[in-house]
Amino acid sequence: MLEKILEHNRKFVQERKNAGQDKPISGHAKKDAMVFTCMDTRLVELLEPAMGFGRGDIKILKNAGNIIRGNCSDVIRSIAVGTVLMGLKEVYVVGHSDCGMRKQNADDIKVKMAERGIPAEAIEAIDIEEWFGLLKDEAENVKDAVNKLKESPYIPKDVNIYGLLMDPNTGEIEVIA
Ligand SMILES: [Zn+2]
């Protein structure tokens, strides 16, 4: 696929240049907001337009299942960079219905890990449910992430934190926390 990407990229860059769209813009979030969401492919090119955000507007973070595992997690670190270092004032945790991380179970994952050559001792060394962050309910998972951000000593208390749930097909959002 890399060859196709590079071929596309050459055309893409040239077309943007010709249209005068290649001028530098600020790396700061114009809308003073961050979004933390799931890596689900259906949200690509859906979430930002569904929320009215374009290029340059927001900082966006993604992981499998929009799960925050603890205060030392890279999610907290990145949101601290956005809120403490860059002064962003709003954080939106955006989960979505029909999330793949709700459909996994620990036994299947162990089998898949073994099949893919992950050493048995590495599999045994982790609590699969905790390590992968398997979730039971998408809305509860969003509320949990919002609570962890609100309780985190590393996120300033004047930052507004919201929890939303998105339909991955229509883009409709519901405020849940
Ligand atoms: Zn998901």
PDB file of C-alpha atoms and ligand atoms in Angstrom:
ATOM      1  CA  MET A   1       0.000   0.000   0.000  1.00  0.00           C
ATOM      2  CA  LEU A   2       2.927   2.356   0.612  1.00  0.00           C
ATOM      3  CA  GLU A   3       3.522   2.819  -3.105  1.00  0.00           C
ATOM      4  CA  LYS A   4      -0.112   3.873  -3.575  1.00  0.00           C
ATOM      5  CA  ILE A   5       0.128   6.275  -0.656  1.00  0.00           C
ATOM      6  CA  LEU A   6       3.248   7.910  -2.067  1.00  0.00           C
ATOM      7  CA  GLU A   7       1.743   8.209  -5.509  1.00  0.00           C
ATOM      8  CA  HIS A   8      -1.405   9.788  -4.068  1.00  0.00           C
ATOM      9  CA  ASN A   9       0.693  12.050  -1.874  1.00  0.00           C
ATOM     10  CA  ARG A  10       2.630  13.539  -4.774  1.00  0.00           C
ATOM     11  CA  LYS A  11      -0.629  14.523  -6.482  1.00  0.00           C
ATOM     12  CA  PHE A  12      -2.181  15.746  -3.236  1.00  0.00           C
ATOM     13  CA  VAL A  13       0.737  18.030  -2.413  1.00  0.00           C
ATOM     14  CA  GLN A  14       0.858  19.425  -5.936  1.00  0.00           C
ATOM     15  CA  GLU A  15      -2.878  20.109  -6.033  1.00  0.00           C
ATOM     16  CA  ARG A  16      -2.837  21.906  -2.682  1.00  0.00           C
ATOM     17  CA  LYS A  17       0.140  23.952  -3.802  1.00  0.00           C
ATOM     18  CA  ASN A  18      -1.607  24.910  -7.031  1.00  0.00           C
ATOM     19  CA  ALA A  19      -4.714  25.942  -5.071  1.00  0.00           C
ATOM     20  CA  GLY A  20      -2.627  28.014  -2.640  1.00  0.00           C
ATOM     21  CA  GLN A  21      -3.651  25.822   0.298  1.00  0.00           C
ATOM     22  CA  ASP A  22      -0.134  25.031   1.447  1.00  0.00           C
ATOM     23  CA  LYS A  23       0.452  28.138   3.564  1.00  0.00           C
ATOM     24  CA  PRO A  24       1.506  27.512   7.199  1.00  0.00           C
ATOM     25  CA  ILE A  25      -1.180  27.760   9.888  1.00  0.00           C
ATOM     26  CA  SER A  26      -0.847  27.867  13.681  1.00  0.00           C
ATOM     27  CA  GLY A  27      -0.348  24.603  15.566  1.00  0.00           C
ATOM     28  CA  HIS A  28      -2.424  25.999  18.431  1.00  0.00           C
ATOM     29  CA  ALA A  29      -6.038  24.839  18.622  1.00  0.00           C
ATOM     30  CA  LYS A  30      -8.105  27.773  17.309  1.00  0.00           C
ATOM     31  CA  LYS A  31     -11.189  26.640  19.224  1.00  0.00           C
ATOM     32  CA  ASP A  32      -9.322  26.084  22.535  1.00  0.00           C
ATOM     33  CA  ALA A  33     -10.640  22.525  22.738  1.00  0.00           C
ATOM     34  CA  MET A  34      -9.443  18.928  22.800  1.00  0.00           C
ATOM     35  CA  VAL A  35     -11.300  15.800  21.752  1.00  0.00           C
ATOM     36  CA  PHE A  36     -10.474  12.340  23.044  1.00  0.00           C
ATOM     37  CA  THR A  37     -12.164   9.599  21.049  1.00  0.00           C
ATOM     38  CA  CYS A  38     -11.955   6.036  19.739  1.00  0.00           C
ATOM     39  CA  MET A  39      -9.782   4.880  16.847  1.00  0.00           C
ATOM     40  CA  ASP A  40     -12.856   3.359  15.132  1.00  0.00           C
ATOM     41  CA  THR A  41     -12.514   3.837  11.362  1.00  0.00           C
ATOM     42  CA  ARG A  42     -16.110   5.018  11.033  1.00  0.00           C
ATOM     43  CA  LEU A  43     -15.252   8.196  12.936  1.00  0.00           C
ATOM     44  CA  VAL A  44     -12.596   9.208  10.385  1.00  0.00           C
ATOM     45  CA  GLU A  45     -13.891  12.264   8.499  1.00  0.00           C
ATOM     46  CA  LEU A  46     -17.146  11.979  10.455  1.00  0.00           C
ATOM     47  CA  LEU A  47     -16.408  13.188  13.980  1.00  0.00           C
ATOM     48  CA  GLU A  48     -14.813  16.537  13.133  1.00  0.00           C
ATOM     49  CA  PRO A  49     -17.431  17.722  10.614  1.00  0.00           C
ATOM     50  CA  ALA A  50     -20.210  16.336  12.852  1.00  0.00           C
ATOM     51  CA  MET A  51     -18.940  18.611  15.654  1.00  0.00           C
ATOM     52  CA  GLY A  52     -18.221  21.577  13.376  1.00  0.00           C
ATOM     53  CA  PHE A  53     -14.440  21.336  13.618  1.00  0.00           C
ATOM     54  CA  GLY A  54     -11.990  21.735  10.776  1.00  0.00           C
ATOM     55  CA  ARG A  55      -8.240  21.648  10.331  1.00  0.00           C
ATOM     56  CA  GLY A  56      -6.444  23.784  12.927  1.00  0.00           C
ATOM     57  CA  ASP A  57      -9.441  23.959  15.261  1.00  0.00           C
ATOM     58  CA  ILE A  58      -8.800  21.281  17.904  1.00  0.00           C
ATOM     59  CA  LYS A  59      -6.317  18.830  19.379  1.00  0.00           C
ATOM     60  CA  ILE A  60      -7.533  15.282  18.867  1.00  0.00           C
ATOM     61  CA  LEU A  61      -6.465  12.121  20.659  1.00  0.00           C
ATOM     62  CA  LYS A  62      -7.546   8.606  19.836  1.00  0.00           C
ATOM     63  CA  ASN A  63      -7.081   5.156  21.273  1.00  0.00           C
ATOM     64  CA  ALA A  64      -8.897   1.830  21.165  1.00  0.00           C
ATOM     65  CA  GLY A  65     -12.184   2.421  22.988  1.00  0.00           C
ATOM     66  CA  ASN A  66     -11.392   5.957  24.269  1.00  0.00           C
ATOM     67  CA  ILE A  67     -10.243   4.395  27.504  1.00  0.00           C
ATOM     68  CA  ILE A  68      -8.218   6.084  30.238  1.00  0.00           C
ATOM     69  CA  ARG A  69      -6.368   3.476  32.311  1.00  0.00           C
ATOM     70  CA  GLY A  70      -4.879   5.662  35.042  1.00  0.00           C
ATOM     71  CA  ASN A  71      -3.081   8.862  36.003  1.00  0.00           C
ATOM     72  CA  CYS A  72       0.145   7.775  34.351  1.00  0.00           C
ATOM     73  CA  SER A  73      -1.584   6.920  31.095  1.00  0.00           C
ATOM     74  CA  ASP A  74      -0.498   8.630  27.919  1.00  0.00           C
ATOM     75  CA  VAL A  75      -4.007  10.046  27.556  1.00  0.00           C
ATOM     76  CA  ILE A  76      -3.704  12.030  30.799  1.00  0.00           C
ATOM     77  CA  ARG A  77      -0.216  13.137  29.726  1.00  0.00           C
ATOM     78  CA  SER A  78      -1.467  14.401  26.370  1.00  0.00           C
ATOM     79  CA  ILE A  79      -4.493  16.151  27.884  1.00  0.00           C
ATOM     80  CA  ALA A  80      -2.158  17.760  30.436  1.00  0.00           C
ATOM     81  CA  VAL A  81      -0.017  19.016  27.541  1.00  0.00           C
ATOM     82  CA  GLY A  82      -3.113  20.535  25.939  1.00  0.00           C
ATOM     83  CA  THR A  83      -4.599  22.052  29.085  1.00  0.00           C
ATOM     84  CA  VAL A  84      -1.560  22.925  31.224  1.00  0.00           C
ATOM     85  CA  LEU A  85       1.011  23.822  28.587  1.00  0.00           C
ATOM     86  CA  MET A  86      -1.275  25.147  25.857  1.00  0.00           C
ATOM     87  CA  GLY A  87      -4.064  26.518  28.018  1.00  0.00           C
ATOM     88  CA  LEU A  88      -6.953  24.737  26.302  1.00  0.00           C
ATOM     89  CA  LYS A  89     -10.184  25.172  28.243  1.00  0.00           C
ATOM     90  CA  GLU A  90     -12.486  22.385  27.065  1.00  0.00           C
ATOM     91  CA  VAL A  91     -12.080  18.624  26.748  1.00  0.00           C
ATOM     92  CA  TYR A  92     -14.655  16.425  25.013  1.00  0.00           C
ATOM     93  CA  VAL A  93     -14.551  12.669  25.582  1.00  0.00           C
ATOM     94  CA  VAL A  94     -16.434  11.274  22.590  1.00  0.00           C
ATOM     95  CA  GLY A  95     -17.368   7.615  22.775  1.00  0.00           C
ATOM     96  CA  HIS A  96     -19.529   5.916  20.181  1.00  0.00           C
ATOM     97  CA  SER A  97     -22.165   3.230  20.097  1.00  0.00           C
ATOM     98  CA  ASP A  98     -21.310  -0.208  18.679  1.00  0.00           C
ATOM     99  CA  CYS A  99     -17.680   0.060  19.911  1.00  0.00           C
ATOM    100  CA  GLY A 100     -15.426  -2.877  19.044  1.00  0.00           C
ATOM    101  CA  MET A 101     -13.869  -2.814  22.513  1.00  0.00           C
ATOM    102  CA  ARG A 102     -17.194  -3.947  23.948  1.00  0.00           C
ATOM    103  CA  LYS A 103     -17.260  -7.032  21.727  1.00  0.00           C
ATOM    104  CA  GLN A 104     -13.976  -8.605  22.822  1.00  0.00           C
ATOM    105  CA  ASN A 105     -13.501 -11.166  25.534  1.00  0.00           C
ATOM    106  CA  ALA A 106     -10.363 -12.055  27.455  1.00  0.00           C
ATOM    107  CA  ASP A 107     -10.266 -15.735  26.465  1.00  0.00           C
ATOM    108  CA  ASP A 108     -10.465 -14.977  22.731  1.00  0.00           C
ATOM    109  CA  ILE A 109      -7.798 -12.320  23.066  1.00  0.00           C
ATOM    110  CA  LYS A 110      -5.460 -14.772  24.800  1.00  0.00           C
ATOM    111  CA  VAL A 111      -5.910 -17.245  21.935  1.00  0.00           C
ATOM    112  CA  LYS A 112      -5.286 -14.546  19.319  1.00  0.00           C
ATOM    113  CA  MET A 113      -2.191 -13.304  21.144  1.00  0.00           C
ATOM    114  CA  ALA A 114      -0.769 -16.847  21.264  1.00  0.00           C
ATOM    115  CA  GLU A 115      -1.584 -17.400  17.579  1.00  0.00           C
ATOM    116  CA  ARG A 116       0.249 -14.187  16.693  1.00  0.00           C
ATOM    117  CA  GLY A 117       3.364 -15.319  18.519  1.00  0.00           C
ATOM    118  CA  ILE A 118       3.079 -13.273  21.699  1.00  0.00           C
ATOM    119  CA  PRO A 119       5.138 -15.178  24.309  1.00  0.00           C
ATOM    120  CA  ALA A 120       3.066 -17.059  26.908  1.00  0.00           C
ATOM    121  CA  GLU A 121       4.849 -15.338  29.788  1.00  0.00           C
ATOM    122  CA  ALA A 122       3.963 -11.927  28.326  1.00  0.00           C
ATOM    123  CA  ILE A 123       0.307 -12.966  28.084  1.00  0.00           C
ATOM    124  CA  GLU A 124       0.320 -14.295  31.633  1.00  0.00           C
ATOM    125  CA  ALA A 125       2.002 -11.158  32.937  1.00  0.00           C
ATOM    126  CA  ILE A 126      -1.027  -8.939  32.263  1.00  0.00           C
ATOM    127  CA  ASP A 127      -4.642  -8.810  33.310  1.00  0.00           C
ATOM    128  CA  ILE A 128      -6.131  -9.001  29.807  1.00  0.00           C
ATOM    129  CA  GLU A 129      -9.346  -7.126  30.659  1.00  0.00           C
ATOM    130  CA  GLU A 130      -7.509  -4.330  32.418  1.00  0.00           C
ATOM    131  CA  TRP A 131      -4.597  -4.122  29.958  1.00  0.00           C
ATOM    132  CA  PHE A 132      -6.760  -4.007  26.832  1.00  0.00           C
ATOM    133  CA  GLY A 133      -9.385  -1.945  28.632  1.00  0.00           C
ATOM    134  CA  LEU A 134     -12.338  -4.089  27.636  1.00  0.00           C
ATOM    135  CA  LEU A 135     -15.522  -2.174  28.229  1.00  0.00           C
ATOM    136  CA  LYS A 136     -18.990  -3.364  29.093  1.00  0.00           C
ATOM    137  CA  ASP A 137     -20.991  -0.278  28.189  1.00  0.00           C
ATOM    138  CA  GLU A 138     -19.990   2.603  25.915  1.00  0.00           C
ATOM    139  CA  ALA A 139     -21.829   5.283  27.922  1.00  0.00           C
ATOM    140  CA  GLU A 140     -20.410   4.073  31.249  1.00  0.00           C
ATOM    141  CA  ASN A 141     -16.955   4.059  29.692  1.00  0.00           C
ATOM    142  CA  VAL A 142     -17.316   7.711  28.635  1.00  0.00           C
ATOM    143  CA  LYS A 143     -18.527   8.667  32.132  1.00  0.00           C
ATOM    144  CA  ASP A 144     -15.560   6.803  33.621  1.00  0.00           C
ATOM    145  CA  ALA A 145     -13.108   8.720  31.408  1.00  0.00           C
ATOM    146  CA  VAL A 146     -14.775  12.042  32.299  1.00  0.00           C
ATOM    147  CA  ASN A 147     -14.550  11.199  36.008  1.00  0.00           C
ATOM    148  CA  LYS A 148     -10.905  10.217  35.726  1.00  0.00           C
ATOM    149  CA  LEU A 149     -10.113  13.541  34.021  1.00  0.00           C
ATOM    150  CA  LYS A 150     -12.105  15.523  36.594  1.00  0.00           C
ATOM    151  CA  GLU A 151     -10.359  13.701  39.451  1.00  0.00           C
ATOM    152  CA  SER A 152      -6.890  13.814  37.950  1.00  0.00           C
ATOM    153  CA  PRO A 153      -4.534  16.130  39.858  1.00  0.00           C
ATOM    154  CA  TYR A 154      -2.747  16.807  36.553  1.00  0.00           C
ATOM    155  CA  ILE A 155      -5.703  18.475  34.826  1.00  0.00           C
ATOM    156  CA  PRO A 156      -6.440  22.086  35.916  1.00  0.00           C
ATOM    157  CA  LYS A 157      -9.778  22.501  37.696  1.00  0.00           C
ATOM    158  CA  ASP A 158     -10.922  25.354  35.428  1.00  0.00           C
ATOM    159  CA  VAL A 159     -10.995  23.017  32.408  1.00  0.00           C
ATOM    160  CA  ASN A 160     -14.513  22.010  31.365  1.00  0.00           C
ATOM    161  CA  ILE A 161     -14.811  18.306  30.650  1.00  0.00           C
ATOM    162  CA  TYR A 162     -17.768  16.852  28.756  1.00  0.00           C
ATOM    163  CA  GLY A 163     -18.791  13.320  27.814  1.00  0.00           C
ATOM    164  CA  LEU A 164     -20.537  12.665  24.502  1.00  0.00           C
ATOM    165  CA  LEU A 165     -21.724   9.572  22.705  1.00  0.00           C
ATOM    166  CA  MET A 166     -21.731   9.536  18.892  1.00  0.00           C
ATOM    167  CA  ASP A 167     -23.637   7.360  16.471  1.00  0.00           C
ATOM    168  CA  PRO A 168     -20.833   6.080  14.179  1.00  0.00           C
ATOM    169  CA  ASN A 169     -23.156   6.053  11.172  1.00  0.00           C
ATOM    170  CA  THR A 170     -25.234   9.227  11.443  1.00  0.00           C
ATOM    171  CA  GLY A 171     -22.723  11.320  13.445  1.00  0.00           C
ATOM    172  CA  GLU A 172     -25.480  12.338  15.883  1.00  0.00           C
ATOM    173  CA  ILE A 173     -24.173  13.217  19.344  1.00  0.00           C
ATOM    174  CA  GLU A 174     -25.766  12.899  22.748  1.00  0.00           C
ATOM    175  CA  VAL A 175     -24.427  14.595  25.879  1.00  0.00           C
ATOM    176  CA  ILE A 176     -24.066  12.014  28.623  1.00  0.00           C
ATOM    177  CA  ALA A 177     -21.672  13.557  31.133  1.00  0.00           C
TER     178      ALA A 177
HETATM  179 ZN    ZN B   1     -14.729   2.266  19.449  1.00  0.00          ZN
END
